[in-house]
Short mmCIF file of C-alpha atoms in Angstrom, two decimals:
data_model
loop_
_atom_site.label_atom_id
_atom_site.label_comp_id
_atom_site.label_asym_id
_atom_site.label_seq_id
_atom_site.Cartn_x
_atom_site.Cartn_y
_atom_site.Cartn_z
CA MET A 1 -17.70 -14.85 11.55
CA ALA A 2 -15.18 -12.06 12.23
CA ALA A 3 -16.24 -8.59 11.18
CA THR A 4 -13.75 -6.25 9.54
CA ALA A 5 -13.28 -2.53 9.17
CA SER A 6 -15.12 -0.27 6.78
CA SER A 7 -14.10 -1.89 3.48
CA TYR A 8 -17.29 -3.98 3.68
CA SER A 9 -19.47 -1.39 5.36
CA ILE A 10 -23.09 -0.94 4.34
CA THR A 11 -25.94 1.34 5.32
CA MET A 12 -29.43 -0.16 5.31
CA ARG A 13 -32.38 2.23 5.13
CA LEU A 14 -35.23 0.52 6.94
CA HIS A 15 -38.94 1.22 7.04
CA THR A 16 -40.27 -0.17 10.31
CA ALA A 17 -43.35 -0.19 12.46
CA PRO A 18 -43.66 2.91 14.70
CA ASP A 19 -42.03 1.11 17.63
CA HIS A 20 -38.61 2.36 18.73
CA GLY A 21 -37.98 -1.03 20.32
CA VAL A 22 -37.46 -2.43 16.83
CA VAL A 23 -34.17 -0.52 16.65
CA GLY A 24 -32.75 -2.69 19.43
CA THR A 25 -34.00 -5.83 17.66
CA VAL A 26 -32.19 -4.79 14.47
CA ALA A 27 -28.95 -4.14 16.36
CA THR A 28 -29.17 -7.50 18.13
CA THR A 29 -29.87 -9.30 14.85
CA VAL A 30 -26.85 -7.74 13.14
CA ALA A 31 -24.61 -8.61 16.09
CA SER A 32 -25.93 -12.18 16.20
CA GLY A 33 -25.06 -12.50 12.52
CA GLY A 34 -21.43 -11.52 13.16
CA GLY A 35 -21.73 -7.90 11.99
CA VAL A 36 -20.68 -4.79 13.88
CA VAL A 37 -23.17 -1.93 14.10
CA THR A 38 -21.33 1.38 13.85
CA ALA A 39 -24.28 3.79 13.63
CA ILE A 40 -28.07 3.83 13.97
CA ASP A 41 -29.94 6.99 12.97
CA VAL A 42 -33.68 7.57 13.00
CA ALA A 43 -34.05 9.59 9.81
CA GLU A 44 -37.82 10.07 10.12
CA SER A 45 -40.41 9.36 12.81
CA ARG A 46 -44.13 9.37 11.97
CA HIS A 47 -47.22 7.96 13.57
CA ASP A 48 -47.37 5.17 10.99
CA ARG A 49 -43.68 4.27 10.52
CA LEU A 50 -40.02 4.91 11.34
CA VAL A 51 -37.28 5.42 8.77
CA VAL A 52 -34.03 4.10 10.26
CA ASP A 53 -30.50 4.09 8.78
CA VAL A 54 -28.37 1.25 10.14
CA THR A 55 -24.65 1.24 9.28
CA CYS A 56 -22.67 -1.92 9.94
CA SER A 57 -19.48 -3.65 8.86
CA ALA A 58 -19.16 -7.20 7.60
CA ALA A 59 -16.44 -9.70 6.80
CA ASP A 60 -17.04 -9.74 3.03
CA GLN A 61 -19.68 -9.25 0.36
CA THR A 62 -21.44 -12.53 1.09
CA HIS A 63 -21.56 -11.74 4.79
CA SER A 64 -23.08 -8.31 4.14
CA GLU A 65 -25.82 -9.93 2.03
CA GLN A 66 -26.51 -12.37 4.87
CA LEU A 67 -26.88 -9.49 7.32
CA VAL A 68 -29.36 -7.75 5.02
CA ALA A 69 -31.41 -10.95 4.70
CA ALA A 70 -31.44 -11.41 8.49
CA VAL A 71 -32.69 -7.87 9.08
CA GLU A 72 -35.31 -8.20 6.39
CA ALA A 73 -36.63 -11.32 8.12
CA ILE A 74 -37.53 -9.30 11.23
CA GLU A 75 -41.29 -8.87 11.52
CA GLY A 76 -42.35 -5.31 10.79
CA VAL A 77 -39.07 -4.35 9.08
CA GLN A 78 -38.68 -3.58 5.37
CA VAL A 79 -35.20 -3.05 3.90
CA TYR A 80 -35.97 -0.15 1.61
CA LYS A 81 -32.45 0.44 0.29
CA VAL A 82 -28.88 -0.81 0.83
CA SER A 83 -25.89 1.41 0.14
CA ASP A 84 -22.33 0.15 -0.03
CA ARG A 85 -20.31 2.91 1.64
CA THR A 86 -17.13 2.03 -0.25
CA PHE A 87 -18.87 2.49 -3.60
CA LEU A 88 -20.48 5.72 -2.43
CA LEU A 89 -17.03 7.07 -1.57
CA HIS A 90 -15.83 6.39 -5.13
CA ILE A 91 -18.67 8.13 -6.98
CA GLY A 92 -17.08 10.81 -9.16
CA GLY A 93 -13.58 9.70 -8.22
CA LYS A 94 -11.43 10.47 -5.17
CA ILE A 95 -9.13 13.25 -6.40
CA ARG A 96 -9.39 16.59 -8.22
CA VAL A 97 -7.24 19.47 -9.44
CA GLU A 98 -7.47 22.86 -7.72
CA SER A 99 -5.74 26.14 -8.54
CA LYS A 100 -3.17 27.35 -6.01
CA VAL A 101 -3.52 30.96 -7.17
CA PRO A 102 -6.58 33.26 -7.30
CA LEU A 103 -8.21 33.74 -10.69
CA LYS A 104 -10.68 36.50 -9.91
CA THR A 105 -9.52 39.50 -11.94
CA ARG A 106 -7.95 40.41 -15.26
CA ASP A 107 -4.66 40.96 -13.44
CA ASP A 108 -4.83 37.44 -12.05
CA LEU A 109 -5.37 36.02 -15.52
CA SER A 110 -2.63 38.14 -17.08
CA MET A 111 -0.05 36.71 -14.65
CA ALA A 112 -1.26 33.12 -14.33
CA TYR A 113 -1.96 32.81 -18.04
CA THR A 114 -1.37 34.93 -21.10
CA PRO A 115 0.53 37.20 -21.55
CA GLY A 116 2.54 36.81 -18.33
CA VAL A 117 2.96 33.06 -18.54
CA GLY A 118 4.91 33.48 -21.77
CA ARG A 119 7.74 35.16 -19.88
CA VAL A 120 8.00 32.18 -17.57
CA SER A 121 8.01 29.75 -20.50
CA MET A 122 10.87 31.64 -22.16
CA ALA A 123 12.80 31.70 -18.88
CA ILE A 124 12.55 27.91 -18.69
CA HIS A 125 13.54 27.63 -22.34
CA GLU A 126 16.70 29.64 -21.61
CA ASN A 127 17.39 27.86 -18.28
CA PRO A 128 15.82 24.37 -18.41
CA GLU A 129 16.88 23.55 -14.85
CA ASP A 130 14.31 26.13 -13.64
CA VAL A 131 11.41 23.89 -14.69
CA ARG A 132 11.28 22.20 -11.27
CA ARG A 133 11.22 25.58 -9.50
CA LEU A 134 8.72 27.38 -11.71
CA THR A 135 6.25 24.57 -12.45
CA ILE A 136 4.47 21.73 -10.73
CA LYS A 137 7.16 19.34 -11.95
CA GLY A 138 9.08 19.88 -8.71
CA ASN A 139 6.26 18.38 -6.65
CA SER A 140 4.59 15.94 -9.04
CA VAL A 141 4.64 12.18 -9.52
CA ALA A 142 3.07 10.02 -12.22
CA VAL A 143 1.49 6.84 -10.87
CA VAL A 144 1.77 4.53 -13.89
CA THR A 145 0.11 1.16 -14.43
CA ASP A 146 -0.92 -1.16 -17.24
CA GLY A 147 -3.50 -2.89 -15.04
CA SER A 148 -1.79 -6.27 -15.32
CA ALA A 149 -1.32 -7.06 -11.60
CA VAL A 150 -3.77 -4.96 -9.61
CA LEU A 151 -3.70 -5.71 -5.88
CA GLY A 152 -4.61 -9.40 -5.57
CA LEU A 153 -7.12 -9.13 -8.42
CA GLY A 154 -4.82 -10.00 -11.32
CA ASN A 155 -4.85 -8.67 -14.87
CA ILE A 156 -8.02 -6.56 -14.81
CA GLY A 157 -6.92 -3.82 -17.18
CA PRO A 158 -6.24 -0.07 -16.99
CA GLY A 159 -9.84 1.09 -16.47
CA ALA A 160 -10.41 -1.20 -13.52
CA ALA A 161 -7.02 -0.16 -12.13
CA LEU A 162 -7.99 3.53 -12.08
CA PRO A 163 -9.67 3.51 -8.61
CA VAL A 164 -6.48 2.04 -7.14
CA MET A 165 -4.27 4.63 -8.85
CA GLU A 166 -6.61 7.40 -7.67
CA GLY A 167 -6.27 6.08 -4.15
CA LYS A 168 -2.49 6.09 -4.51
CA ALA A 169 -2.57 9.71 -5.64
CA ALA A 170 -4.76 10.63 -2.66
CA LEU A 171 -2.26 8.98 -0.30
CA PHE A 172 0.63 10.92 -1.86
CA LYS A 173 -1.23 14.15 -1.11
CA ARG A 174 -2.38 13.19 2.37
CA PHE A 175 0.92 11.90 3.72
CA ALA A 176 3.57 13.91 1.81
CA ASP A 177 1.73 16.83 0.16
CA ILE A 178 2.77 15.56 -3.28
CA ASP A 179 0.59 16.11 -6.35
CA ALA A 180 0.26 12.75 -8.10
CA TRP A 181 -1.69 11.77 -11.20
CA PRO A 182 -3.01 8.32 -12.13
CA ILE A 183 -1.70 7.27 -15.55
CA CYS A 184 -3.45 4.09 -16.74
CA LEU A 185 -1.97 2.89 -20.02
CA ALA A 186 -4.00 0.88 -22.53
CA SER A 187 -1.08 -1.37 -23.42
CA GLN A 188 0.79 -4.27 -21.87
CA ASP A 189 3.60 -4.10 -24.40
CA THR A 190 6.91 -3.30 -22.75
CA ASP A 191 8.19 -1.09 -25.56
CA GLU A 192 4.96 0.91 -25.71
CA ILE A 193 4.86 1.41 -21.94
CA VAL A 194 8.48 2.56 -21.80
CA ARG A 195 7.93 4.98 -24.69
CA ALA A 196 4.70 6.34 -23.20
CA VAL A 197 6.36 7.08 -19.86
CA GLU A 198 9.36 8.65 -21.59
CA MET A 199 7.02 10.98 -23.49
CA ILE A 200 5.14 12.20 -20.40
CA ALA A 201 8.22 12.42 -18.16
CA PRO A 202 8.92 16.17 -18.79
CA GLY A 203 5.85 17.04 -16.72
CA PHE A 204 6.82 15.01 -13.65
CA GLY A 205 9.50 14.98 -10.97
CA GLY A 206 9.26 11.23 -10.44
CA ILE A 207 7.66 8.05 -11.79
CA ASN A 208 5.89 5.56 -9.52
CA LEU A 209 5.35 2.27 -11.34
CA GLU A 210 2.39 0.40 -9.90
CA ASP A 211 0.66 -2.96 -10.35
CA ILE A 212 2.64 -4.08 -13.41
CA ALA A 213 3.14 -7.84 -13.64
CA ALA A 214 6.51 -9.55 -13.35
CA PRO A 215 8.79 -10.10 -15.15
CA ARG A 216 7.73 -7.22 -17.46
CA CYS A 217 7.97 -4.74 -14.58
CA PHE A 218 11.69 -5.47 -14.13
CA GLU A 219 12.58 -4.55 -17.72
CA ILE A 220 10.31 -1.49 -17.72
CA GLU A 221 11.93 -0.16 -14.57
CA ARG A 222 15.45 -0.88 -15.80
CA ARG A 223 14.95 0.83 -19.15
CA LEU A 224 13.24 3.87 -17.67
CA ARG A 225 16.00 4.31 -15.11
CA GLU A 226 18.52 4.29 -17.94
CA SER A 227 16.65 6.76 -20.14
CA LEU A 228 15.15 9.27 -17.67
CA ASP A 229 16.75 11.95 -15.50
CA ILE A 230 14.07 11.63 -12.80
CA PRO A 231 13.73 8.83 -10.22
CA VAL A 232 11.75 5.71 -11.14
CA PHE A 233 10.37 3.73 -8.21
CA HIS A 234 8.37 0.50 -8.48
CA ASP A 235 6.32 0.53 -5.30
CA ASP A 236 5.26 -3.12 -5.49
CA GLN A 237 8.95 -3.96 -5.34
CA HIS A 238 10.84 -1.32 -3.43
CA GLY A 239 8.06 0.11 -1.27
CA THR A 240 7.18 -3.38 -0.06
CA ALA A 241 10.85 -4.21 0.53
CA ILE A 242 11.43 -1.09 2.65
CA VAL A 243 8.48 -1.79 4.94
CA VAL A 244 9.28 -5.51 5.25
CA LEU A 245 12.90 -4.80 6.16
CA ALA A 246 11.84 -2.18 8.72
CA ALA A 247 9.27 -4.51 10.28
CA LEU A 248 11.68 -7.45 10.30
CA THR A 249 14.36 -5.29 11.92
CA ASN A 250 11.99 -4.61 14.80
CA ALA A 251 10.64 -8.16 14.94
CA LEU A 252 14.19 -9.43 15.38
CA ARG A 253 14.68 -6.86 18.14
CA VAL A 254 11.68 -8.42 19.88
CA VAL A 255 13.00 -11.99 19.64
CA LYS A 256 16.63 -10.92 20.22
CA LYS A 257 18.04 -12.31 17.00
CA GLN A 258 20.36 -10.75 14.40
CA LEU A 259 19.65 -10.54 10.67
CA PRO A 260 22.94 -12.18 9.57
CA ASP A 261 22.24 -15.16 11.85
CA VAL A 262 18.63 -16.05 11.00
CA ARG A 263 17.26 -18.40 8.37
CA ILE A 264 14.62 -16.69 6.21
CA VAL A 265 12.09 -18.34 3.89
CA VAL A 266 10.42 -16.08 1.30
CA SER A 267 7.33 -17.43 -0.45
CA GLY A 268 6.88 -15.74 -3.81
CA ALA A 269 9.40 -15.09 -6.58
CA GLY A 270 7.54 -12.23 -8.27
CA ALA A 271 8.22 -8.50 -8.15
CA ALA A 272 7.72 -8.08 -4.41
CA GLY A 273 9.58 -11.25 -3.45
CA THR A 274 12.55 -10.39 -5.64
CA ALA A 275 12.85 -6.87 -4.21
CA ILE A 276 12.45 -8.06 -0.62
CA VAL A 277 15.20 -10.65 -1.07
CA THR A 278 17.50 -8.13 -2.76
CA LEU A 279 17.11 -5.63 0.07
CA LEU A 280 17.44 -8.28 2.80
CA LEU A 281 20.71 -9.46 1.27
CA ALA A 282 21.95 -5.87 0.99
CA ALA A 283 21.07 -5.37 4.67
CA GLY A 284 23.21 -8.36 5.67
CA ALA A 285 20.91 -11.40 5.59
CA GLY A 286 23.03 -14.51 5.11
CA ASP A 287 20.56 -17.39 4.66
CA VAL A 288 17.53 -16.72 2.46
CA VAL A 289 15.60 -19.41 0.61
CA VAL A 290 12.93 -18.48 -1.95
CA VAL A 291 10.01 -20.82 -2.56
CA ASP A 292 7.55 -20.78 -5.45
CA ARG A 293 4.80 -23.21 -6.52
CA GLN A 294 7.36 -25.88 -7.43
CA GLY A 295 9.32 -25.58 -4.19
CA ALA A 296 12.64 -24.06 -3.16
CA LEU A 297 14.60 -22.22 -5.86
CA ALA A 298 18.11 -23.62 -6.20
CA GLY A 299 20.95 -22.53 -8.45
CA THR A 300 21.38 -26.11 -9.62
CA ASP A 301 17.95 -26.08 -11.32
CA ASP A 302 18.54 -25.41 -15.05
CA SER A 303 14.81 -25.26 -15.79
CA LEU A 304 14.23 -21.92 -14.04
CA PRO A 305 13.34 -18.86 -16.16
CA PRO A 306 15.97 -16.08 -16.18
CA ALA A 307 14.52 -13.90 -13.38
CA GLN A 308 14.10 -16.85 -11.03
CA ALA A 309 17.49 -18.27 -11.97
CA ASP A 310 19.13 -14.98 -10.95
CA LEU A 311 17.20 -15.10 -7.68
CA ALA A 312 18.26 -18.70 -7.04
CA ASP A 313 21.91 -17.86 -7.70
CA ALA A 314 21.81 -15.08 -5.10
CA THR A 315 20.11 -17.15 -2.39
CA ASN A 316 19.86 -20.64 -0.86
CA PRO A 317 23.49 -20.99 0.28
CA ARG A 318 22.81 -24.45 1.77
CA GLY A 319 21.30 -25.75 -1.48
CA VAL A 320 18.08 -26.93 0.17
CA THR A 321 15.26 -28.39 -1.90
CA GLY A 322 11.69 -29.38 -1.25
CA SER A 323 8.25 -27.95 -0.55
CA LEU A 324 7.40 -24.94 1.59
CA GLN A 325 6.60 -27.22 4.52
CA GLU A 326 9.99 -28.93 4.22
CA VAL A 327 11.97 -25.73 3.83
CA LEU A 328 10.28 -24.11 6.85
CA VAL A 329 11.70 -26.68 9.28
CA GLY A 330 14.14 -24.82 11.50
CA ALA A 331 13.60 -21.46 9.81
CA ASP A 332 13.46 -18.33 11.96
CA VAL A 333 11.44 -16.14 9.58
CA PHE A 334 8.69 -16.65 7.00
CA VAL A 335 7.85 -13.83 4.58
CA GLY A 336 4.91 -14.51 2.27
CA VAL A 337 4.16 -12.43 -0.81
CA SER A 338 2.46 -15.16 -2.79
CA ALA A 339 -1.03 -16.66 -2.46
CA PRO A 340 -3.76 -17.21 0.14
CA ASN A 341 -3.84 -20.14 2.54
CA ILE A 342 -0.67 -21.91 1.41
CA LEU A 343 0.82 -22.11 4.92
CA ASP A 344 -0.70 -24.55 7.40
CA PRO A 345 -0.51 -22.95 10.85
CA GLU A 346 0.81 -26.21 12.33
CA TRP A 347 3.89 -26.03 10.09
CA ILE A 348 5.00 -23.00 12.11
CA ALA A 349 5.54 -25.29 15.09
CA ASP A 350 8.43 -26.85 13.15
CA MET A 351 10.16 -23.49 12.71
CA ALA A 352 12.83 -22.28 15.12
CA GLU A 353 11.90 -21.00 18.58
CA ASP A 354 10.45 -17.46 18.60
CA ALA A 355 9.45 -17.68 14.94
CA VAL A 356 8.51 -14.57 12.94
CA VAL A 357 5.72 -14.89 10.35
CA PHE A 358 4.87 -12.17 7.81
CA ALA A 359 1.84 -13.31 5.76
CA LEU A 360 1.44 -10.45 3.30
CA ALA A 361 -0.72 -11.76 0.44
CA ASN A 362 -3.69 -9.44 -0.12
CA PRO A 363 -6.57 -9.47 0.49
CA ASP A 364 -6.25 -12.99 1.95
CA PRO A 365 -2.92 -13.89 3.59
CA GLU A 366 -0.91 -17.10 3.30
CA VAL A 367 -2.09 -18.06 6.79
CA ASP A 368 -4.74 -16.67 9.09
CA PRO A 369 -2.86 -14.27 11.42
CA ALA A 370 -4.84 -15.37 14.47
CA ALA A 371 -4.03 -19.03 13.78
CA ALA A 372 -0.36 -18.22 13.13
CA ALA A 373 -0.11 -16.36 16.44
CA LYS A 374 -0.68 -19.64 18.29
CA TYR A 375 2.74 -20.81 17.13
CA ALA A 376 4.79 -17.71 16.19
CA THR A 377 6.07 -15.00 18.53
CA VAL A 378 5.61 -12.18 16.01
CA VAL A 379 2.98 -12.16 13.26
CA ALA A 380 2.38 -9.46 10.64
CA SER A 381 0.06 -9.23 7.66
CA GLY A 382 -1.20 -6.76 5.10
CA ARG A 383 -4.56 -6.49 6.85
CA SER A 384 -5.75 -3.50 8.85
CA ASP A 385 -7.86 -5.60 11.23
CA TYR A 386 -4.87 -7.32 12.84
CA PRO A 387 -1.78 -5.91 14.59
CA ASN A 388 1.39 -5.20 12.61
CA GLN A 389 0.02 -4.16 9.24
CA ILE A 390 2.72 -4.12 6.54
CA ASN A 391 1.47 -1.28 4.36
CA ASN A 392 3.39 0.39 1.52
CA VAL A 393 1.95 3.77 2.47
CA LEU A 394 4.50 3.72 5.29
CA ALA A 395 7.22 4.09 2.63
CA PHE A 396 6.30 5.59 -0.73
CA PRO A 397 5.07 9.07 0.32
CA GLY A 398 8.21 9.74 2.34
CA VAL A 399 10.44 8.19 -0.32
CA PHE A 400 9.13 10.50 -3.03
CA ARG A 401 9.09 13.50 -0.69
CA GLY A 402 12.79 12.93 -0.12
CA LEU A 403 13.51 12.33 -3.80
CA LEU A 404 11.71 15.50 -4.87
CA ASP A 405 13.27 17.61 -2.14
CA ALA A 406 16.73 16.42 -3.14
CA ARG A 407 15.95 16.79 -6.87
CA ALA A 408 17.25 13.26 -7.22
CA GLU A 409 17.72 11.64 -10.58
CA ASP A 410 17.75 8.03 -9.39
CA VAL A 411 16.85 5.68 -6.54
CA THR A 412 19.71 3.70 -5.00
CA VAL A 413 19.86 0.63 -2.77
CA ASP A 414 21.56 2.75 -0.13
CA MET A 415 18.54 5.08 -0.11
CA LEU A 416 16.21 2.13 0.41
CA LEU A 417 18.31 0.82 3.30
CA ARG A 418 18.35 4.25 4.95
CA ALA A 419 14.58 4.55 4.53
CA ALA A 420 13.98 1.14 6.13
CA ASP A 421 16.26 2.01 9.05
CA ALA A 422 14.50 5.35 9.60
CA LEU A 423 11.08 3.70 9.49
CA ALA A 424 12.11 1.03 11.99
CA LYS A 425 13.41 3.64 14.41
CA VAL A 426 10.04 5.40 14.55
CA VAL A 427 9.09 2.61 16.98
CA SER A 428 10.87 3.38 20.24
CA ASP A 429 12.25 0.79 22.65
CA GLU A 430 9.40 1.60 25.02
CA GLU A 431 6.79 1.00 22.31
CA LEU A 432 8.33 -2.15 20.83
CA HIS A 433 6.16 -5.22 21.40
CA PRO A 434 5.30 -8.42 19.47
CA SER A 435 2.04 -6.72 18.46
CA PHE A 436 3.71 -3.37 17.64
CA ILE A 437 6.74 -3.71 15.39
CA ILE A 438 5.76 -1.08 12.82
CA PRO A 439 4.27 2.39 13.32
CA SER A 440 0.81 3.47 12.26
CA VAL A 441 0.52 5.02 8.81
CA PHE A 442 -0.93 8.05 10.61
CA HIS A 443 2.11 8.58 12.84
CA PRO A 444 3.20 12.17 12.07
CA ASP A 445 6.91 11.27 11.99
CA VAL A 446 6.79 8.46 9.43
CA ALA A 447 6.87 10.37 6.14
CA LYS A 448 9.19 13.05 7.53
CA ARG A 449 11.79 10.58 8.78
CA VAL A 450 11.71 8.50 5.61
CA ALA A 451 12.00 11.65 3.48
CA SER A 452 14.94 12.84 5.56
CA ALA A 453 16.67 9.48 5.18
CA ILE A 454 16.22 9.62 1.41
CA SER A 455 17.23 13.26 0.89
CA GLY A 456 19.88 13.53 3.60
CA LYS A 457 18.16 16.65 4.94
CA ALA A 458 17.02 16.99 8.54
CA PRO A 459 13.25 16.75 8.97
CA ALA A 460 11.37 19.99 9.59
CA PRO A 461 10.32 20.60 13.21
CA PRO A 462 6.66 19.92 14.05
CA THR A 463 4.19 22.75 13.62
CA ALA A 464 1.00 23.51 15.51
CA GLU A 465 -0.85 21.49 12.87
CA GLN A 466 1.62 18.60 13.20
CA PRO A 467 2.37 18.26 16.94
CA LEU A 468 4.86 15.87 18.42
CA PRO A 469 3.36 12.40 18.98
CA LEU A 470 2.22 11.71 22.53
#
């Protein structure tokens, strides 16, 4: 059983016999069970017992429970307590608001609040364009969801979506120094969502729509773009599309193929699939076929709902029909944004030579990346425990940094293409490899280059705190 990173990490507090050799037995037992021990600390040593904290990672919840049971079965070991480190991290939430100015004296209060703040309010009233300069609006984003399509978990509602939106806000701050707020709306009515966002928009410089189910998300985005004078960006669509196009650009560099010449199969006709296809076509892709549960979408199919009919009309120039397996024959590229385990690894053998496979369903991809790598030259997924992670955090912080810096009022296709090109170029020719087609989210140039591509402004030079990458 393959262990993963810290998302399924636990700490077991053990009471054991006063024999330090038991620590080695515990470590061996965890390893034999497929876990990875990341830390062992003796918290207390007495003549009658040891208190030992063992931290290890597992493949999933069931696996972590199996590891606990295996340790508890060791003679002389009692599992006193088990802590899930992911849940511990979320206690009390992951973000907070802090004042940027001192509030220690009466003078401080008189300027930051009344009476001084009244002068600033009147200045904005007389010159409304100053609101971005004199308030947080110029560096703030609302992360808006209705909880209808959260990660791969489905329609779990706004409360359950809040940890994800908090995480998004934390990423905005970490990677682009943007102040973002999670806005979880207790409605899945399109009109109510649009009106709610319109009413809160004066306090924000941009709107990031997140985890809203298709096709409702398309109409919400369209209407908000028409009614608001700040950019509206649906990360599940456009963020995903930017990173996929950047990664595919580099994957095709690896296999020495050109985007206009390759045959691309996209599995999934939802928000992400639609945006990926739209951006691929804008970038010059000439042969894209979209597949859903019923098979290939074709413009001749009158039974398709409107959103899928539009997608079919824009794609499938050869008019192919059939299942995913049938459509994949001879294809150069597979991009999956659909469901787990729908692609048999052996089908990849029927694709063109030097096939590229992006299996991006989360948390479980369309095909196991390790199995796909037996047949494909380049494999990417949404997982952090395999090479080539396609992660939206590579795009959205830099996108909004650029939008805010430029005081943009809209997001254009040209901006998205420029962002994808900038992201792809972060990977140099020397670095490019089948297992390295996309930079790390922690690369110091990623957000700066994407922001520069969006805003048209040159990126700031590195500081002592942000040195040039080695």
